[in-house]
Coordinates of C-alpha atoms and ligand atoms in Angstrom, one line a residue:
X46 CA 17.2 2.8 65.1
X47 CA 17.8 6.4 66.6
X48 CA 18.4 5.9 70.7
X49 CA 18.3 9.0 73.2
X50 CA 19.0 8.8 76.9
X51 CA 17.6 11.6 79.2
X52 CA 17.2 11.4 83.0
X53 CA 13.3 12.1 83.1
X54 CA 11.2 11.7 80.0
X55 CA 8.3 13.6 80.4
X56 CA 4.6 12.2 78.1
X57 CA 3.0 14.8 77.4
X58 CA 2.8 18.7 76.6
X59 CA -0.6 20.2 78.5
X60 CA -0.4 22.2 82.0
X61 CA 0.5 19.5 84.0
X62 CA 3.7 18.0 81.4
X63 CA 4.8 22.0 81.5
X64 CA 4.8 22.5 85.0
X65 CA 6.5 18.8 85.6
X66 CA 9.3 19.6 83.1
X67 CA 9.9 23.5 84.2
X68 CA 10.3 22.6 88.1
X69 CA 13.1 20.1 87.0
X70 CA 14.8 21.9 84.5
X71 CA 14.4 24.5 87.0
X72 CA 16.6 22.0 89.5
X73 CA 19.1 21.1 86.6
X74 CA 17.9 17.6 86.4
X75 CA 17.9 16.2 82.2
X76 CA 14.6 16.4 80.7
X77 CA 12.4 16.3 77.6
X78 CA 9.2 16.2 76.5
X79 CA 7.5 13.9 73.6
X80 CA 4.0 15.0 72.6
X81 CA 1.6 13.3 70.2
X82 CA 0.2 16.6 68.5
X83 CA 1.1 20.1 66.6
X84 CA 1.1 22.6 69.0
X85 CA -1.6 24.8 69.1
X86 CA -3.9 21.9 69.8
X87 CA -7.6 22.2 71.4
X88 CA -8.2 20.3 74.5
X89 CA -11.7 21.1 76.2
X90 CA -10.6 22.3 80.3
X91 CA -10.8 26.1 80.0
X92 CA -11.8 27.7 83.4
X93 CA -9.3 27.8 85.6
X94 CA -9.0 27.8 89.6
X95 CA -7.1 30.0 91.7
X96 CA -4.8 27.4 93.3
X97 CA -3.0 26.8 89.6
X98 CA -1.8 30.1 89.5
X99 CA 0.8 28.7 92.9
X100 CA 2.2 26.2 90.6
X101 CA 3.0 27.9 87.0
X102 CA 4.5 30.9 89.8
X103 CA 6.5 28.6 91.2
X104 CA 7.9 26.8 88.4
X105 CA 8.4 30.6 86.4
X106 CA 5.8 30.3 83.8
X107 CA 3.1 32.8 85.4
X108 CA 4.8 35.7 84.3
X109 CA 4.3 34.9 80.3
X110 CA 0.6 33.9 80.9
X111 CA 0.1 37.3 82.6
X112 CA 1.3 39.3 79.1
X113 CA -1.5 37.3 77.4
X114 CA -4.5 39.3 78.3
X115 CA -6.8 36.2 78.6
X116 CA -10.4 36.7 81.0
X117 CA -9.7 37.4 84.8
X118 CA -12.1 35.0 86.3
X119 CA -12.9 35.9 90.2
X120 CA -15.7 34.5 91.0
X121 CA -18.0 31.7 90.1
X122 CA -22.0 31.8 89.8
X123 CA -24.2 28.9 90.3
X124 CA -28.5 29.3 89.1
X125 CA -31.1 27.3 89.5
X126 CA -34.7 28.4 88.6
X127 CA -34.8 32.2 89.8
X128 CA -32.0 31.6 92.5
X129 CA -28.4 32.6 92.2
X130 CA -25.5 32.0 94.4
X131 CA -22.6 34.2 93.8
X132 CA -18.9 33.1 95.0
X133 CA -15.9 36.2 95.3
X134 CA -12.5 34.3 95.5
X135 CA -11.5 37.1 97.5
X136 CA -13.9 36.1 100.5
X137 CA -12.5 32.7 100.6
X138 CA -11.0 30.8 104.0
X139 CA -8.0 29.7 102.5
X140 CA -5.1 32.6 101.9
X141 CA -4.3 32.3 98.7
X142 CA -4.8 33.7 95.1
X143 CA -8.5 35.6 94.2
X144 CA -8.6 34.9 90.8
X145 CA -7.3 33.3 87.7
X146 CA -8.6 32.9 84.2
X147 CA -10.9 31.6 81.7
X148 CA -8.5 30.7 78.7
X149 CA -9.0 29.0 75.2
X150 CA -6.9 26.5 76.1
X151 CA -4.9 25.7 72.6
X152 CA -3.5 29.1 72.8
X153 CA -2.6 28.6 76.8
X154 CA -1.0 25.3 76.5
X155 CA 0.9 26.9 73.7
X156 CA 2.1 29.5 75.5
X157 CA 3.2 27.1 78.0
X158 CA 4.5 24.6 75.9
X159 CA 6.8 27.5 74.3
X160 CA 8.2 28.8 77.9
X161 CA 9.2 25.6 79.1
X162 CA 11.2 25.0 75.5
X163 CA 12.5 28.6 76.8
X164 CA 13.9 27.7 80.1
X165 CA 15.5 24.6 77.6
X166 CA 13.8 21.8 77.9
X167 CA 12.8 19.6 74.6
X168 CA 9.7 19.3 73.2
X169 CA 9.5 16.3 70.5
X170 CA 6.0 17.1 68.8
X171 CA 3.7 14.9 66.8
X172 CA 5.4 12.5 68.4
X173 CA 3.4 9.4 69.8
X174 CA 4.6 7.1 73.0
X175 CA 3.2 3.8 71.2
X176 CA 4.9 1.2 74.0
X177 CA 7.3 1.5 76.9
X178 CA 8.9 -1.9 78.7
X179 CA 10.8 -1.3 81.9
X180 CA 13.9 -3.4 83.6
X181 CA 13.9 -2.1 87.0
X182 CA 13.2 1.2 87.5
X183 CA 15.5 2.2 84.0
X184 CA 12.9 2.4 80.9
X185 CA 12.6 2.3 77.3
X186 CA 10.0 4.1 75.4
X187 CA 9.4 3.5 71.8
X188 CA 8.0 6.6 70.0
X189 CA 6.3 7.0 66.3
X190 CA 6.7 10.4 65.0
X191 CA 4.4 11.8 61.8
X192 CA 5.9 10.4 58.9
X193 CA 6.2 6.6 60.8
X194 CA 9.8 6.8 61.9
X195 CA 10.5 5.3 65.5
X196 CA 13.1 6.0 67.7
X197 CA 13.6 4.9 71.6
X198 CA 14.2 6.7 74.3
X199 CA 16.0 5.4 77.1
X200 CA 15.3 7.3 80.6
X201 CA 15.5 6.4 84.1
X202 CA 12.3 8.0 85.1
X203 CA 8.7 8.4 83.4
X204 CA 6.3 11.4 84.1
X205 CA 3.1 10.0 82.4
X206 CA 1.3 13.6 81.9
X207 CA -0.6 12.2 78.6
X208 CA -4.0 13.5 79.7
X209 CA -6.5 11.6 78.3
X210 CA -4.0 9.6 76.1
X211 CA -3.9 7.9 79.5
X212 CA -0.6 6.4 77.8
X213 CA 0.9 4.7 81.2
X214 CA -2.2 3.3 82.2
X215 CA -3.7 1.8 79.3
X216 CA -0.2 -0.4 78.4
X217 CA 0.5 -1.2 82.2
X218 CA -3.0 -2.1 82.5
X219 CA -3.9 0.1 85.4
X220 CA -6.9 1.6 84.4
X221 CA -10.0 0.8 86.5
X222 CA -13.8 2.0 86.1
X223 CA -14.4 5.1 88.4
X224 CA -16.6 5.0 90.8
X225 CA -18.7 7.9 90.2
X226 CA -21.7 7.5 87.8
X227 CA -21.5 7.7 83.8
X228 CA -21.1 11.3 82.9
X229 CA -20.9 12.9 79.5
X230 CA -20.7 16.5 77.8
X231 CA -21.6 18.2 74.4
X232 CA -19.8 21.7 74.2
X233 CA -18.3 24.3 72.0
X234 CA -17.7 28.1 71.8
X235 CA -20.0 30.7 70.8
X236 CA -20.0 34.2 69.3
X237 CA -21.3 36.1 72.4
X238 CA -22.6 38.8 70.7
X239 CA -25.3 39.3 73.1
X240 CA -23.1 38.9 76.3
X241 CA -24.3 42.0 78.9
X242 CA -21.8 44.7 80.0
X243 CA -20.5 44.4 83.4
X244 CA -19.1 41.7 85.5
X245 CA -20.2 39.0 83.4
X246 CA -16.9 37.9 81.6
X247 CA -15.2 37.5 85.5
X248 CA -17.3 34.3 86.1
X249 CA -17.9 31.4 85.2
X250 CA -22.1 30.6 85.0
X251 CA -23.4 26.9 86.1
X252 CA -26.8 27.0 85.4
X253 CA -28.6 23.7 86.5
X254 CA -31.3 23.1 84.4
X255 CA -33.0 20.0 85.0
X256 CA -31.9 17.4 88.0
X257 CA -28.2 16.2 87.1
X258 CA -27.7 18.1 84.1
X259 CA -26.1 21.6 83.7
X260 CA -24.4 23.9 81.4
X261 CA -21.6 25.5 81.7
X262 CA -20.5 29.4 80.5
X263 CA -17.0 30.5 80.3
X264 CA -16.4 33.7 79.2
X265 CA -13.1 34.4 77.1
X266 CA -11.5 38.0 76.9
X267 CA -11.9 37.9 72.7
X268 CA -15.8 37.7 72.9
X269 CA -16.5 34.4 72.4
X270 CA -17.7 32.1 75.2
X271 CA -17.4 28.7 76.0
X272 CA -21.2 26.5 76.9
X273 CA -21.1 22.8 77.9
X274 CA -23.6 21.0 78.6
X275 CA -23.1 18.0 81.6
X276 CA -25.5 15.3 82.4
X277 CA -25.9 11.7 82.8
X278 CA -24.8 9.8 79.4
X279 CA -28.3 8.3 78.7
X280 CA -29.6 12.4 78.7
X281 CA -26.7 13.7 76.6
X282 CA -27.8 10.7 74.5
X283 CA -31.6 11.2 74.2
X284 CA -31.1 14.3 72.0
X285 CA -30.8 13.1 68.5
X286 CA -29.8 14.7 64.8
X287 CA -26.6 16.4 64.5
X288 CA -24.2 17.9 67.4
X289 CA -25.2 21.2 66.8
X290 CA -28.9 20.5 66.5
X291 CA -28.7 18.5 69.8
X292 CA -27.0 21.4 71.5
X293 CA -29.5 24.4 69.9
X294 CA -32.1 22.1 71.3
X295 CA -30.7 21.4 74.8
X296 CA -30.4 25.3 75.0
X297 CA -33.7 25.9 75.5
X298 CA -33.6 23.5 79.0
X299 CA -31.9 26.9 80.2
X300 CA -34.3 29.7 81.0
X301 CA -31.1 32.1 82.0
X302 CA -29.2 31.8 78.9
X303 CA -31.3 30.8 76.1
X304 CA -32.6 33.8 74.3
X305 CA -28.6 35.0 74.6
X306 CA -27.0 32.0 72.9
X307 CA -29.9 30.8 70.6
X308 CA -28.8 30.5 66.6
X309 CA -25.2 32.1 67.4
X310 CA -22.5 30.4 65.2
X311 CA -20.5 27.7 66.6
X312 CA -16.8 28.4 66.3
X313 CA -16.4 24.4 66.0
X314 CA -19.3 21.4 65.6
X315 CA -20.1 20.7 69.0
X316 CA -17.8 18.1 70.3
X317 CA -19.1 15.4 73.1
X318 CA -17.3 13.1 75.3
X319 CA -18.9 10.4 76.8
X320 CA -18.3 9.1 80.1
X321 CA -15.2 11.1 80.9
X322 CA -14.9 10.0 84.4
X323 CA -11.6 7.5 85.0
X324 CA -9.6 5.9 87.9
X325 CA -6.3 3.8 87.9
X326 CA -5.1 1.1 89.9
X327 CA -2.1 3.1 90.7
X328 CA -0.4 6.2 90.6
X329 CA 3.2 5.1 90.8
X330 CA 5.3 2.1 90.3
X331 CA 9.3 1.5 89.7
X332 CA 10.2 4.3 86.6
X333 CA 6.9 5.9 86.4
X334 CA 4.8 8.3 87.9
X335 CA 0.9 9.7 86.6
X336 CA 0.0 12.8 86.9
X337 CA -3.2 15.3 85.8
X338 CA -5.6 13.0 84.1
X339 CA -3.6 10.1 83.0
X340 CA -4.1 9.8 86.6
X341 CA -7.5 10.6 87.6
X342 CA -10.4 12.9 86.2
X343 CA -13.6 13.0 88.1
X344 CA -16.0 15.4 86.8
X345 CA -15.8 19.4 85.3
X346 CA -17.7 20.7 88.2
X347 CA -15.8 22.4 90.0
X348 CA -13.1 23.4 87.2
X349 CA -10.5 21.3 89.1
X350 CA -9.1 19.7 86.0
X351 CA -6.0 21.5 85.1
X352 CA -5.4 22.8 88.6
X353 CA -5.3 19.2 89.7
X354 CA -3.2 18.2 86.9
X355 CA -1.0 21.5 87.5
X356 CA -0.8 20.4 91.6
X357 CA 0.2 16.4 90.7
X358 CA 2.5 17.7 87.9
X359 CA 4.6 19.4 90.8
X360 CA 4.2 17.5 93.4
X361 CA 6.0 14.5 91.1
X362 CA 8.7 16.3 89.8
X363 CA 9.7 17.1 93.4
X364 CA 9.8 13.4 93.9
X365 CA 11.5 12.4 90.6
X366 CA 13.8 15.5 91.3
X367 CA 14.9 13.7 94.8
X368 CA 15.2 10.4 93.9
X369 CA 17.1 11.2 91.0
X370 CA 19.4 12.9 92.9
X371 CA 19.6 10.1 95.1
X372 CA 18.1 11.6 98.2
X373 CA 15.1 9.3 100.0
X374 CA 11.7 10.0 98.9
X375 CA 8.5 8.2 100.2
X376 CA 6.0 8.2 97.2
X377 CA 3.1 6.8 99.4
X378 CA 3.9 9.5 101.6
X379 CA 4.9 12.5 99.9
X380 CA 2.4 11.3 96.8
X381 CA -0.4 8.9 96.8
X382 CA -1.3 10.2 100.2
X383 CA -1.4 14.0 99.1
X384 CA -2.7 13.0 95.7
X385 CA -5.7 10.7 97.1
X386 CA -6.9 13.2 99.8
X387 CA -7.3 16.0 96.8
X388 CA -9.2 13.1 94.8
X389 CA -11.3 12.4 97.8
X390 CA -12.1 16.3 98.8
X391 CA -13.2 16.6 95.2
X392 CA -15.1 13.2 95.1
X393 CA -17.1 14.0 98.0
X394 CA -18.0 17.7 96.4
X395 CA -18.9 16.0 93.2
X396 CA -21.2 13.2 94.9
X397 CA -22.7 16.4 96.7
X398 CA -23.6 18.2 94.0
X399 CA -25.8 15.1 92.2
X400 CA -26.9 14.3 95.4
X401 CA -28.4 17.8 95.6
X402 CA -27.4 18.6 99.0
X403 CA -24.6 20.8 97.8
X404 CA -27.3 22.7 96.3
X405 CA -29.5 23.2 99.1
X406 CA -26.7 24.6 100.9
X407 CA -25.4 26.8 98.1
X408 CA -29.0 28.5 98.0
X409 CA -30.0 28.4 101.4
X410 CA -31.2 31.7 102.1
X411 CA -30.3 33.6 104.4
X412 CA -26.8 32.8 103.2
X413 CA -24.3 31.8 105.9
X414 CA -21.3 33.8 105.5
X415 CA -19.0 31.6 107.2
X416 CA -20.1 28.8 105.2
X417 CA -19.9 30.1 102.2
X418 CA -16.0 31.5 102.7
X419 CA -15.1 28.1 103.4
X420 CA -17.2 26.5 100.6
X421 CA -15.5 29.4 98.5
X422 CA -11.9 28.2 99.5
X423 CA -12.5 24.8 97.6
X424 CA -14.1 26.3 94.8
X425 CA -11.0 28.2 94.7
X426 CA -9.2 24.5 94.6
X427 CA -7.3 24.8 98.0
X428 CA -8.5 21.5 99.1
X429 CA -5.3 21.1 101.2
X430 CA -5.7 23.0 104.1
X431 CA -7.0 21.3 106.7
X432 CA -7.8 24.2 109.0
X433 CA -11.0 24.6 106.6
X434 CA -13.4 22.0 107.9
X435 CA -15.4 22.2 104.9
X436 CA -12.1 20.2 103.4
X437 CA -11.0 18.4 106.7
X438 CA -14.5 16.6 107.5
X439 CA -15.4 16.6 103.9
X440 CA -17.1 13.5 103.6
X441 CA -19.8 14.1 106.7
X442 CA -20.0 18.5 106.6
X443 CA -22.0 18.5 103.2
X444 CA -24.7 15.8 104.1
X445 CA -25.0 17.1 107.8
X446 CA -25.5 20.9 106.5
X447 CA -28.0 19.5 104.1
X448 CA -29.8 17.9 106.9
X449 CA -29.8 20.9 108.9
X450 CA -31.6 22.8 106.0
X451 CA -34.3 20.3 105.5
X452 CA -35.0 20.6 109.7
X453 CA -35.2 24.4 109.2
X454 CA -37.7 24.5 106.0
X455 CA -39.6 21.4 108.0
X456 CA -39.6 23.7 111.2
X457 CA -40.7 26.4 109.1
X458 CA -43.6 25.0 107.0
X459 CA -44.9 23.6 110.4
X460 CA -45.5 27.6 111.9
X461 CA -47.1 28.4 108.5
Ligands
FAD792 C1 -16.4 18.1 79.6 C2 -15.2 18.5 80.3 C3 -15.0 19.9 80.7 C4 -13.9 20.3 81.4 N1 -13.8 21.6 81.9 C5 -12.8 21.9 82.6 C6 -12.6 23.3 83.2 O1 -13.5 24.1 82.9 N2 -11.5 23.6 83.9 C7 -10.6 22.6 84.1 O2 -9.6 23.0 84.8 N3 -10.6 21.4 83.6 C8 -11.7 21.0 82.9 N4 -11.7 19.8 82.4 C9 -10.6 18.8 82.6 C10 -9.4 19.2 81.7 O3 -9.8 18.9 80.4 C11 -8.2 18.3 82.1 O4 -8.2 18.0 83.4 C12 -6.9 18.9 81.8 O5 -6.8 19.2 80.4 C13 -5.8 17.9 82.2 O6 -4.5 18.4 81.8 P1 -3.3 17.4 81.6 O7 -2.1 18.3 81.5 O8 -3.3 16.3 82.6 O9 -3.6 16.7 80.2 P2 -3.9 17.4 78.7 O10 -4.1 18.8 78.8 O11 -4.9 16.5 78.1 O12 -2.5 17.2 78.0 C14 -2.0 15.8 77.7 C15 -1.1 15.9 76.5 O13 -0.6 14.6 76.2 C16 -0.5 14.3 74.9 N5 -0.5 12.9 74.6 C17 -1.5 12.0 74.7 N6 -1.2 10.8 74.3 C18 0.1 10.9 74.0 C19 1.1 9.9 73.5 N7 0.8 8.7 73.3 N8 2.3 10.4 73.3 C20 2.7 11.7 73.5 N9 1.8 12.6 73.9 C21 0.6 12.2 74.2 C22 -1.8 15.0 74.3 O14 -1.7 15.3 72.9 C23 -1.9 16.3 75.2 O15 -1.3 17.4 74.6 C24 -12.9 19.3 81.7 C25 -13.0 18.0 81.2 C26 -14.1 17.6 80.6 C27 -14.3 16.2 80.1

């Protein structure tokens, strides 16, 4: 059978698989890429945060994304009933970048997937990782390509970027139930023949339409638009007949955005994932590292999907870099630590935003400007900095400012 050695094998082509290979190609280490589909593929994930646009910088592939014309996004938009709450990347805490993009995401990863087989790293597509067995920290993966032919490949370290192949995970046996509640989606993308002129394309919409659920609009720069809907499984669930008819049906839940996206064509059936929230026992052991959502995936919120899997994806090819190279890394360190507190920041925004005190604060009137900038910043995905204490004491802030809103409207309704 046909044998390869390579220094790092990376699983995977998405954002975070790209990024991972180009920063060590970038540092001359031996990499390639094995991939289960034919590039362009779809994979749901399409509004972006600021944050990512550090990492495909760093690692040289911003500047072929920026020739692509996809939608500027700067801002996101969050309704409920008649009140709106607007948030400009620009008047964020964090420095950082003020925008990104919404992007159809086969044509993205594509254009990623083709730079980082520019700067000469492999790509083996339609082909599958179907087992991987490990003596010591030296591994060997078996892969099936499309017509059934296996071949191994023999590397002494594995970036498990598989997504939701969860490749790693599932034959090490690390996955483990997550601990937020069962969440699922039914999406697709629209004609937006009806979208208005204006500013409309630069956000992305979250409309909450009914306690726990809410649908999502991403604008694309070639007219169509992309609407999810999110909610707890048993509601996604309720709605019966065909995808499509479930969706049309769920549409009119939203007062906003109804009358524009009522009886437009679907580009594709509506496609719905159920209970996409997942955890893992582990995020590292001897030969292997997980990045993006092999990892981790919490909820599509916040639109911190690809920009975490963008941020891991880096951050563990710096560490497979050094200890390739021989120099001392400390993965619970310079990893799991960095890796967790993201997960946690994120965790503790998700749990705020079912819990509803996320959006008392959001549409608090009068609006508190020095809130929102620091709010904005981990919209924005820099849930790093630690100067922000919307990201430092993120597990008390939310639920305190909550409080503090319910004493006001108490105090209020009391002098009325
Ligand atoms: C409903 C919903 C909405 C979302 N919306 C957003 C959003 O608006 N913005 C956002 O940032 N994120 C969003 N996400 C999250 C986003 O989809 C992911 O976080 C992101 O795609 C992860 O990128 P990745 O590089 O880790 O994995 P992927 O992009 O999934 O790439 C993994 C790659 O690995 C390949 N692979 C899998 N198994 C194997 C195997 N056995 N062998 C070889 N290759 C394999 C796959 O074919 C795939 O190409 C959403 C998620 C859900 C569920």
């Amino acid at each position: 059978m046909n044998t390869e050695n390579v220094d790092v094998l990376v699983i995977g082509a998405g954002p975070s698989g790209c990024v991972s290979a180009s920063y060590l190609k970038n540092n001359n280490i031996d990499v390639k890429i094995v991939e289960k589909s034919k590039f362009p593929r779809y994979v749901i994930g399409e509004s972006l945060l600021p944050r990512c646009m550090d990492h495909f910088e760093e690692v040289g592939l911003l500047e072929a994304l920026k020739k692509q014309g996809y939608q500027v996004k700067k801002g996101a938009r969050f309704l409920k009933e008649d009140k709106v709450c607007n948030f400009d990347f620009s008047k964020k805490f964090t420095e950082g970048w003020n925008w990104t993009w919404q992007v159809p995401r086969a044509h993205f990863d594509n254009v990623l997937a083709e730079e980082t087989q520019k700067k000469g790293v492999p790509i083996d597509f339609e082909n599958e990782v179907i087992d991987v067995s490990f003596d010591g920290s030296n591994s060997k993966t078996t892969v099936k390509d499309k017509d059934g032919n296996l071949k191994y490949i023999n590397a002494k370290y594995i970036i498990d970027a598989s997504g939701y192949g969860r490749v790693l995970p599932r034959l090490l046996d690390l996955i483990k139930p997550s601990s937020l509640p069962k969440h699922s989606s039914i999406f697709t993308i629209v004609k937006d023949i009806n979208r208005p002129k204006g500013n409309e394309g630069t956000l992305i919409t979250f409309d909450i339409v009914k306690t726990q659920v809410w649908l999502w609009v991403i604008p694309f720069s070639d007219g169509t638009t992309s609407i999810g809907f999110v909610g707890p499984t048993e509601f996604i669930n309720s709605y019966k007949g065909s995808p499509s008819e479930r969706l049309e049906e769920m549409l009119q839940l939203s007062t906003y955005f109804q009358s524009r996206f009522k009886g437009l064509p679907h580009v594709f059936e509506p496609k719905i994932i159920q209970n996409f929230s997942t955890a893992v026992k582990q995020i590292y052991g001897e030969g292997y590292i997980l990045t993006g959502n092999s990892g981790e995936f919490l909820d599509p919120v916040f639109s911190s999907g690809v920009t975490f899997a963008t941020e891991t994806g880096l951050l563990a090819a710096k560490m497979v870099a050094k200890i390739i190279k021989g120099e001392p890394t400390n993965l619970e360190k310079e990893y799991v630590a960095p890796v967790q507190f993201g997960v946690d920041v994120f965790t503790s925004y998700v749990n705020e935003w079912y819990s509803e005190n996320l959006q008392k604060i959001f549409f608090h009137q009068p609006e508190n400007t020095e809130v929102k900038k620091k709010v904005c910043a981990v919209l924005a995905g820099y849930v790093w900095d630690k100067t922000n204490p919307f990201v430092k004491k993120h597990n008390r802030v939310l639920a305190s400012m909550a409080h503090l809103i319910d004493l006001e409207v108490e105090q209020q309704q009391k002098e009325c």
